[in-house]
Short mmCIF file of N, CA and C and ligand atoms in Angstrom, two decimals:
data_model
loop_
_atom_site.label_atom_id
_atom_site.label_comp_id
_atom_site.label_asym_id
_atom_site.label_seq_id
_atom_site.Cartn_x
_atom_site.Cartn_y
_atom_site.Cartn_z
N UNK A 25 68.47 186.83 83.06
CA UNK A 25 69.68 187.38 82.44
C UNK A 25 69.83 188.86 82.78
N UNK A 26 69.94 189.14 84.07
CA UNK A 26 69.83 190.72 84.73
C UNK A 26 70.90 191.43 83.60
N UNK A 27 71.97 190.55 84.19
CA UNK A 27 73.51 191.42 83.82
C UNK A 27 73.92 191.67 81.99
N UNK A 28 72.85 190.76 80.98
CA UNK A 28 73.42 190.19 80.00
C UNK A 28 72.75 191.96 79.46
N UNK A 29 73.85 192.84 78.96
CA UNK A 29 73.93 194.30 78.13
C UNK A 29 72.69 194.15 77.05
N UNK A 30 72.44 193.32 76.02
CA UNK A 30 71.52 193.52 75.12
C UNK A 30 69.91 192.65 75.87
N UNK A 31 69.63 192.45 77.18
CA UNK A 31 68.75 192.12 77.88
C UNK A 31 68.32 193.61 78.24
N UNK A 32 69.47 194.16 78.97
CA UNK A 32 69.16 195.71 79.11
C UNK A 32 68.51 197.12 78.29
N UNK A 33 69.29 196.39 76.87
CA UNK A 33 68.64 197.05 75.73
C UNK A 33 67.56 196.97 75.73
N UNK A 34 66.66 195.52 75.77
CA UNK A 34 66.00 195.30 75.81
C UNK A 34 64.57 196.19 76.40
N UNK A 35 64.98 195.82 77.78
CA UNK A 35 64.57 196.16 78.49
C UNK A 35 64.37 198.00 78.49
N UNK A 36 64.88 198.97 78.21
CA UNK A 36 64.97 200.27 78.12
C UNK A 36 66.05 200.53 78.82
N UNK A 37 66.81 200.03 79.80
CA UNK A 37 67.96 200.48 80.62
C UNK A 37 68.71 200.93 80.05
N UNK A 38 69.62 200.44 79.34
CA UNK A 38 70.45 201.32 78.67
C UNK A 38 70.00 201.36 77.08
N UNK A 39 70.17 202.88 76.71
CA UNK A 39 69.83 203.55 75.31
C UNK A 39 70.42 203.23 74.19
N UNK A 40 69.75 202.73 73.16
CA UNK A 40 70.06 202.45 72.01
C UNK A 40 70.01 203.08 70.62
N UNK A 41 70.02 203.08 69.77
CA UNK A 41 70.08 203.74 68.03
C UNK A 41 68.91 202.61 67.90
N UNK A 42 67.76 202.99 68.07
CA UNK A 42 66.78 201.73 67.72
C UNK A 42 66.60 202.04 65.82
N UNK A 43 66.46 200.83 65.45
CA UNK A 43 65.72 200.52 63.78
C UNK A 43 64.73 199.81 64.05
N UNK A 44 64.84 198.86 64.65
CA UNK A 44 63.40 197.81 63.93
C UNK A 44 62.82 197.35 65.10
N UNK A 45 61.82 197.12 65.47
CA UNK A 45 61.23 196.16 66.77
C UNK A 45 59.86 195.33 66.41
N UNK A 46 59.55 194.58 66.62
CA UNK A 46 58.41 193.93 66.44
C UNK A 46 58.31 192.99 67.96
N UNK A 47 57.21 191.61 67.47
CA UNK A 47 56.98 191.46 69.34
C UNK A 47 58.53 190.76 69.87
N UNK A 48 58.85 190.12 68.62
CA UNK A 48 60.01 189.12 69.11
C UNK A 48 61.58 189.42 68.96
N UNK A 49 61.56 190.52 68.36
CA UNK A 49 62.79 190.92 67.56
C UNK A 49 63.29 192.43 67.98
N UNK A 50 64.47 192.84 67.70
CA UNK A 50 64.87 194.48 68.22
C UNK A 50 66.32 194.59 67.10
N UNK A 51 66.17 195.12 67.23
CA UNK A 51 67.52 195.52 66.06
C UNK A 51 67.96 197.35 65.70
N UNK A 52 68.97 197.53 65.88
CA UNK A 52 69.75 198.82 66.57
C UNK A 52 71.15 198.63 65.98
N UNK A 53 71.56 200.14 65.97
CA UNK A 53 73.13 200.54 65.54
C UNK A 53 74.06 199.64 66.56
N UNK A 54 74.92 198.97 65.72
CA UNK A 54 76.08 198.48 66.70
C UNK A 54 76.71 199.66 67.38
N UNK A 55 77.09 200.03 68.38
CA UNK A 55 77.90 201.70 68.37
C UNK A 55 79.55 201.20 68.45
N UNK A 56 79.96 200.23 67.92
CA UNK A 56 81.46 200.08 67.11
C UNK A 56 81.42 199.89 66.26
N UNK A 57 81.28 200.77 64.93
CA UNK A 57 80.38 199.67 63.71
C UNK A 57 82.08 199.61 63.28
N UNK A 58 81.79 198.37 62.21
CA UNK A 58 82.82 197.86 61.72
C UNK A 58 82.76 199.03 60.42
N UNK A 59 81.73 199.41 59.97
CA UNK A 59 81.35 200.37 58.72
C UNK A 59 79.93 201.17 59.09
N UNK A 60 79.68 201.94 58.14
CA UNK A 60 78.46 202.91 58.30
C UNK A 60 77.31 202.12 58.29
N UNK A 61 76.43 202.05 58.73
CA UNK A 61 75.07 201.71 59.10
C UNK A 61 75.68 199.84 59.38
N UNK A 62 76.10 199.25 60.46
CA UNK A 62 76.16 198.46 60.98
C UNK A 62 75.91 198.30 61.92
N UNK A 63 74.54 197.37 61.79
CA UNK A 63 73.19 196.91 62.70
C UNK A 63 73.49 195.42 63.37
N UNK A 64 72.82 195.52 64.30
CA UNK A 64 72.77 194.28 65.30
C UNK A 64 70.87 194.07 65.48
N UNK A 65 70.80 192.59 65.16
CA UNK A 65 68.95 191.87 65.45
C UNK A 65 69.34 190.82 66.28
N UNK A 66 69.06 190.89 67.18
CA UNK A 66 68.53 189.73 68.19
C UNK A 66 67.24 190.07 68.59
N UNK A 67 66.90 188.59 69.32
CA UNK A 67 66.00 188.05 69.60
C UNK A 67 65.35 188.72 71.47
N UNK A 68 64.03 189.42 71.39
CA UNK A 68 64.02 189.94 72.61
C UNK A 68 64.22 189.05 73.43
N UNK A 69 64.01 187.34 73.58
CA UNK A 69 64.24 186.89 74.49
C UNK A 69 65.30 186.01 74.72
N UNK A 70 65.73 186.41 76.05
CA UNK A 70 67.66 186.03 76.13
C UNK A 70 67.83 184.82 75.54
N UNK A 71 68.76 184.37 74.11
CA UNK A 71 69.58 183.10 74.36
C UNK A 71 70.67 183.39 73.99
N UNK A 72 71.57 182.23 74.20
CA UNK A 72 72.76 182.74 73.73
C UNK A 72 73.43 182.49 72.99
N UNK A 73 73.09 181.34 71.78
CA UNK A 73 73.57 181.38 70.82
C UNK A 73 72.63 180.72 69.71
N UNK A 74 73.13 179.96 69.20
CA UNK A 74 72.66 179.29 67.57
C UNK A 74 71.93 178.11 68.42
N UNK A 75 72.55 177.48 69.29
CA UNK A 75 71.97 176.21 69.81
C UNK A 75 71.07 176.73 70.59
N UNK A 76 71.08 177.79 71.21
CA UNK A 76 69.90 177.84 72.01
C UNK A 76 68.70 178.42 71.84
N UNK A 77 68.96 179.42 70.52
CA UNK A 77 67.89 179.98 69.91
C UNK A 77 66.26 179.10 69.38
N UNK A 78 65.12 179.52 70.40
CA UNK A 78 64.52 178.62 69.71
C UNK A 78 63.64 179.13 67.85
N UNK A 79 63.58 177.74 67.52
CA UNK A 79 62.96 178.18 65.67
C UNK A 79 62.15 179.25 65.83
N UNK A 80 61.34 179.81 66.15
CA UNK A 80 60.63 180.82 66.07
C UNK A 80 61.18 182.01 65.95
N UNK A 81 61.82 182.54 67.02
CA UNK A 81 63.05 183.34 67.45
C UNK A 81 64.00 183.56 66.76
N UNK A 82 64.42 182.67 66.05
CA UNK A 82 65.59 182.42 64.96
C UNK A 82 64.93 183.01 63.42
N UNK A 83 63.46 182.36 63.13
CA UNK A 83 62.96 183.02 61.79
C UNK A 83 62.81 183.85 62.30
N UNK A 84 62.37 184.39 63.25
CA UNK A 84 61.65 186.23 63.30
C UNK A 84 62.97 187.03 63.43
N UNK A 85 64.10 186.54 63.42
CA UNK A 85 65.28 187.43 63.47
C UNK A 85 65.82 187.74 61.99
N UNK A 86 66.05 186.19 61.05
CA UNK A 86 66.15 186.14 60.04
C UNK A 86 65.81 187.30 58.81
N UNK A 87 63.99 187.03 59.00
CA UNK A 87 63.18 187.48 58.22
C UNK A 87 63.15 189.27 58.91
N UNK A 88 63.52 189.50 59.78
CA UNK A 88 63.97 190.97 60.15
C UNK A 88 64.75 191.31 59.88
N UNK A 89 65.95 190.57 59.70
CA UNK A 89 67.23 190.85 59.30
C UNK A 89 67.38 190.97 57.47
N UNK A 90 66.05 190.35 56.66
CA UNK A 90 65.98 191.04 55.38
C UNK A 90 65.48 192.37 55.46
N UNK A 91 64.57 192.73 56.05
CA UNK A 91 64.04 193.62 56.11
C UNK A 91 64.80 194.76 56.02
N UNK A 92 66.07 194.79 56.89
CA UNK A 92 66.69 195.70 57.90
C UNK A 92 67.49 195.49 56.63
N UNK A 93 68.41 194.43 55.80
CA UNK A 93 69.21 194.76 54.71
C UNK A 93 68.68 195.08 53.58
N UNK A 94 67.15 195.15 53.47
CA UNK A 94 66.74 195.94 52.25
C UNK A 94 66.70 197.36 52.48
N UNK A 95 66.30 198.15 53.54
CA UNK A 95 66.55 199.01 54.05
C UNK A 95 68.05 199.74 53.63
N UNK A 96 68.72 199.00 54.43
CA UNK A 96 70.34 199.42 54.31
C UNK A 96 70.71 199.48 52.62
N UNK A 97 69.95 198.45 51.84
CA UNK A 97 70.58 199.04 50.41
C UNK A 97 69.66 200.09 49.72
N UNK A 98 68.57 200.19 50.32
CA UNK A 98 68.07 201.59 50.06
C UNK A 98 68.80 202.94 50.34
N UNK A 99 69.28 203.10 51.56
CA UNK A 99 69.90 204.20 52.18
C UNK A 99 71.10 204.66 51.72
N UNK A 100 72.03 203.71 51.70
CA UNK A 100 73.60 203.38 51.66
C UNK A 100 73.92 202.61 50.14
N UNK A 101 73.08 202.13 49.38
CA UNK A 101 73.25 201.54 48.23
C UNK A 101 75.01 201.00 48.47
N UNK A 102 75.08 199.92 48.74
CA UNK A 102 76.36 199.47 49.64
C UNK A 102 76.59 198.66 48.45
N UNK A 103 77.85 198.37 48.10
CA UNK A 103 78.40 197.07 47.01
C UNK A 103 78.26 195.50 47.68
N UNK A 104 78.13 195.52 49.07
CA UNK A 104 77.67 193.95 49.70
C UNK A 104 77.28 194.08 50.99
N UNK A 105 76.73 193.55 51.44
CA UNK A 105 76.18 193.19 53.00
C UNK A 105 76.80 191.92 53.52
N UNK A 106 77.78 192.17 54.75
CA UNK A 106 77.93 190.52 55.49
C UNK A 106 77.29 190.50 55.98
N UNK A 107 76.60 189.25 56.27
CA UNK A 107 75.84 189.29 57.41
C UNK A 107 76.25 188.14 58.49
N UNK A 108 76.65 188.39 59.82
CA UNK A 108 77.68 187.46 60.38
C UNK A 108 76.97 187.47 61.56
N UNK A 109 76.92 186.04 62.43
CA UNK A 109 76.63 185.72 63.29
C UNK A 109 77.47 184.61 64.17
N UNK A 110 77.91 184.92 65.27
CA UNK A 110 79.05 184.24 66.03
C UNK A 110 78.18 183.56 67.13
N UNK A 111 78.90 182.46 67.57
CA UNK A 111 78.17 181.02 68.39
C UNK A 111 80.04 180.90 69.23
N UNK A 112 79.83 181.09 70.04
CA UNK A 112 80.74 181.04 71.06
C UNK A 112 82.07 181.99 71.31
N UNK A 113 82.88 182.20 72.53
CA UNK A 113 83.50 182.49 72.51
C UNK A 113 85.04 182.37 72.12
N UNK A 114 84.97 181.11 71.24
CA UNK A 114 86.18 180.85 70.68
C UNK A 114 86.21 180.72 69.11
N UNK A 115 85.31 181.66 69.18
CA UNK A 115 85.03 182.64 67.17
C UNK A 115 84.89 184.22 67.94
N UNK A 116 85.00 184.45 69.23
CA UNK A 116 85.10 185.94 69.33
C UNK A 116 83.65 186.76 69.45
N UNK A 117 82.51 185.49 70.03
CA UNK A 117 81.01 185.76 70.56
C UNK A 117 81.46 186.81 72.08
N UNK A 118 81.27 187.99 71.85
CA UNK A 118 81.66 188.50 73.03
C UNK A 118 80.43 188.90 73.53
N UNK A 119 79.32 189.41 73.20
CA UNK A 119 78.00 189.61 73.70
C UNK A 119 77.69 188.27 74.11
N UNK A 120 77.29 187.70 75.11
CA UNK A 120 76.36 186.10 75.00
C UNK A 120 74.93 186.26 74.71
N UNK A 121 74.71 187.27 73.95
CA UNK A 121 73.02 187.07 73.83
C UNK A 121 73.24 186.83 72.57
N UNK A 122 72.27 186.17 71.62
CA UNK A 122 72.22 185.86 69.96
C UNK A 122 72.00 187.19 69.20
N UNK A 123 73.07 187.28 68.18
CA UNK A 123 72.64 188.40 67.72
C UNK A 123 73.56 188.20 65.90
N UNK A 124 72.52 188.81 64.93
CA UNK A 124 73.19 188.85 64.00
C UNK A 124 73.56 190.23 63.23
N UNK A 125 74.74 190.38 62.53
CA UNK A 125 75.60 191.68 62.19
C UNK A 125 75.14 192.02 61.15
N UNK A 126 74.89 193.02 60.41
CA UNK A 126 74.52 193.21 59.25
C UNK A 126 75.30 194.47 58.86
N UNK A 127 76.33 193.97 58.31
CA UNK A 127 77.36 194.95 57.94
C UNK A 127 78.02 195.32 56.36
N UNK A 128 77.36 196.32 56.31
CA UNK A 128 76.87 197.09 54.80
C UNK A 128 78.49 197.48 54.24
N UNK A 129 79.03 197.56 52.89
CA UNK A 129 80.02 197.96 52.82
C UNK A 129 79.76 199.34 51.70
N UNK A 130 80.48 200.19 51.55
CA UNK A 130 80.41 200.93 50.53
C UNK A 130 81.25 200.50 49.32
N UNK A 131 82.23 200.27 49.30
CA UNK A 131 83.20 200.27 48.91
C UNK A 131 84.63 201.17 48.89
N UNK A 132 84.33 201.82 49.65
CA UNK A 132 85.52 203.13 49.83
C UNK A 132 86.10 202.47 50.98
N UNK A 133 86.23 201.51 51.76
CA UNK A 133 86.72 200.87 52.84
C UNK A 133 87.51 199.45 52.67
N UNK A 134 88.74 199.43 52.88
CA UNK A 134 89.62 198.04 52.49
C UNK A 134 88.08 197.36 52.99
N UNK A 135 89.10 195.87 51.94
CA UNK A 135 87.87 194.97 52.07
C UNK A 135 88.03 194.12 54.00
N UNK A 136 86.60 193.64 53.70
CA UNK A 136 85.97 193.32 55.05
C UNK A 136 86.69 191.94 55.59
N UNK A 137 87.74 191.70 56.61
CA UNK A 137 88.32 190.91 57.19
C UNK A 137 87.59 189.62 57.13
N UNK A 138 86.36 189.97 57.62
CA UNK A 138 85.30 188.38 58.27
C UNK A 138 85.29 188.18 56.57
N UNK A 139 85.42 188.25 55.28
CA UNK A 139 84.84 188.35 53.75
C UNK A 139 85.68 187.99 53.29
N UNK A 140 86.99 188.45 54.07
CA UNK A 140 88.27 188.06 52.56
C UNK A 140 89.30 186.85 52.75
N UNK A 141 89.05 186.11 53.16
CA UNK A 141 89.90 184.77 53.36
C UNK A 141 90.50 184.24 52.67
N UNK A 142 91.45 183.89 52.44
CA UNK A 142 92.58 183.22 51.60
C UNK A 142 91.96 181.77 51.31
N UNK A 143 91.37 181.66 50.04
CA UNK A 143 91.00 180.52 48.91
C UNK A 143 92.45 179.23 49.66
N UNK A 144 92.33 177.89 49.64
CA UNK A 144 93.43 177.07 49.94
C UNK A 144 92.57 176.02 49.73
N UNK A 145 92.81 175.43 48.57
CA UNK A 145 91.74 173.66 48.29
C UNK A 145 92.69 172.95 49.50
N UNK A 146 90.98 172.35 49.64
CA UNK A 146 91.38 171.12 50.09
C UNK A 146 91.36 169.90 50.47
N UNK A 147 91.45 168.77 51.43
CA UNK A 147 92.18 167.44 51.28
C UNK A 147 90.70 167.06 50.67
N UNK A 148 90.35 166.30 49.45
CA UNK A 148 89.29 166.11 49.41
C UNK A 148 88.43 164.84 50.17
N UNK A 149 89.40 164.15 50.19
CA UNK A 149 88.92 162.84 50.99
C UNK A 149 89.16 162.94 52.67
N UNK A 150 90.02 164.17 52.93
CA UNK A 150 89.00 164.69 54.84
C UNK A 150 88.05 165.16 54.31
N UNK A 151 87.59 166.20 53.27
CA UNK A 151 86.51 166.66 53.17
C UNK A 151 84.88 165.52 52.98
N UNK A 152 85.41 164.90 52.55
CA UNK A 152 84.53 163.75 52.14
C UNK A 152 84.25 162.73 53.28
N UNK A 153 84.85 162.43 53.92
CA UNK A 153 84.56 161.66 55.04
C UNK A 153 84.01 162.66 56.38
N UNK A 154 84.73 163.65 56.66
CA UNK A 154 83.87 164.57 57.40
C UNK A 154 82.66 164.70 57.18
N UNK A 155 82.74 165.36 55.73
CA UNK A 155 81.41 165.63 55.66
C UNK A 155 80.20 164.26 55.51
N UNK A 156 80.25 163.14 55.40
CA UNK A 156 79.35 162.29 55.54
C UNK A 156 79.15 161.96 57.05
N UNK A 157 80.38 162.47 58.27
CA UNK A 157 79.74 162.19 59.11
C UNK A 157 78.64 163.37 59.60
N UNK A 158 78.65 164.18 59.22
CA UNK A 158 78.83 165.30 59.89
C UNK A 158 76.87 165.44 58.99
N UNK A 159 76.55 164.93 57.94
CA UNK A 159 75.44 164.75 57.39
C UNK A 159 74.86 163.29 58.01
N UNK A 160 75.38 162.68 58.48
CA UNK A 160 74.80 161.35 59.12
C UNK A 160 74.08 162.11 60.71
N UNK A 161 74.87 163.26 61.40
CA UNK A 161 74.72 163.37 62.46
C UNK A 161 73.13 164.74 62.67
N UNK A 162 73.25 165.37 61.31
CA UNK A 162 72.00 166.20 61.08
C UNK A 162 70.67 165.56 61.34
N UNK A 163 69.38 166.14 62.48
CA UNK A 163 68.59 166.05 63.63
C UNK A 163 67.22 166.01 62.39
P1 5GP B 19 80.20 189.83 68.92
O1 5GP B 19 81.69 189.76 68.83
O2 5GP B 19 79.68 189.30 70.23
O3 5GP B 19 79.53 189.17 67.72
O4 5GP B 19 79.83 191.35 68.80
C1 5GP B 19 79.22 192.09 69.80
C2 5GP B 19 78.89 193.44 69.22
O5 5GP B 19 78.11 194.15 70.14
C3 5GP B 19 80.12 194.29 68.90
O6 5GP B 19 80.12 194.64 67.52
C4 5GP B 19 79.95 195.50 69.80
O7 5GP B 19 80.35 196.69 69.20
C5 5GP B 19 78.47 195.51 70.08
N1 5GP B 19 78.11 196.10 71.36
C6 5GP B 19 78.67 195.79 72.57
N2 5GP B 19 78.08 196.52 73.54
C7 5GP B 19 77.13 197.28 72.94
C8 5GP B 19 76.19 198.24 73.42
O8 5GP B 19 76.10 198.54 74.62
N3 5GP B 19 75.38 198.83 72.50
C9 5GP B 19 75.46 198.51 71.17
N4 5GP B 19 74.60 199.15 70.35
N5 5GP B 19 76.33 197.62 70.69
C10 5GP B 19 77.16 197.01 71.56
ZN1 ZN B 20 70.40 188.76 77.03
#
């Protein structure tokens, strides 16, 4: 994954706002933050999303990614943390390496787009039949 930007991070090539590193994990300032202290953890080794992440890789990101939001409510004592992670490019995955957001709010900032979604019940019986397939098909 020469070309993939957070491989590079990785790697030392290009410079980062480092926070956290351990053997499997790296985690650093987004430099667009959506808000103040908004961090990015992926996994040092390239995948590129949810499906390809293997379990190991995935808890050691997780369990870094508490770390890194206990941190953040130490610092920033924030009213909520999203914590958001995107799996393709048709949710707006624009990095292809796995990575999850940890984006602190204060409260002095309209509320958080990815957070505030318009409540709309619904059909309960698509919900109900979906969801039994969709639990029949779980590995
Ligand atoms: P995505 O939409 O893929 O979940 O978000 C990718 C994130 O990576 C964006 O929030 C963007 O600001 C961040 N990003 C992109 N390039 C760089 C970079 O070179 N350095 C850092 N620190 N963040 C980056
Ligand atoms: Zn990569």
């Amino acid at each position: 994954m020469e070309e993939c930007i957070f491989c590079k991070i990785v790697r030392g090539e290009i410079p980062c706002f480092k926070i956290f590193e351990d053997e499997r994990v790296l985690a650093f300032a987004d430099i667009n933050p959506i808000t103040a202290g908004h961090t990015l953890v992926i996994p040092k080794k390239h995948a590129e999303n949810l499906w390809e992440i293997p379990p190991e890789d995935f808890s050691a990101v997780q369990l870094a990614g508490k770390r890194i939001a206990d941190a953040l409510k130490k610092v920033l004592a924030p009213v909520g943390i999203a914590c958001l992670q995107l799996n393709g490019r048709g949710v707006n995955q624009v990095v292809m390496h796995y990575h999850l957001h940890l984006i602190p709010r204060s409260g002095q900032e309209p509320p958080l787009p990815v957070s505030s979604w318009e409540l709309k019940t619904g059909d309960m019986g698509a919900i109900g039949r979906l969801s039994e397939r969709i639990a029949a098909a779980v590995g």
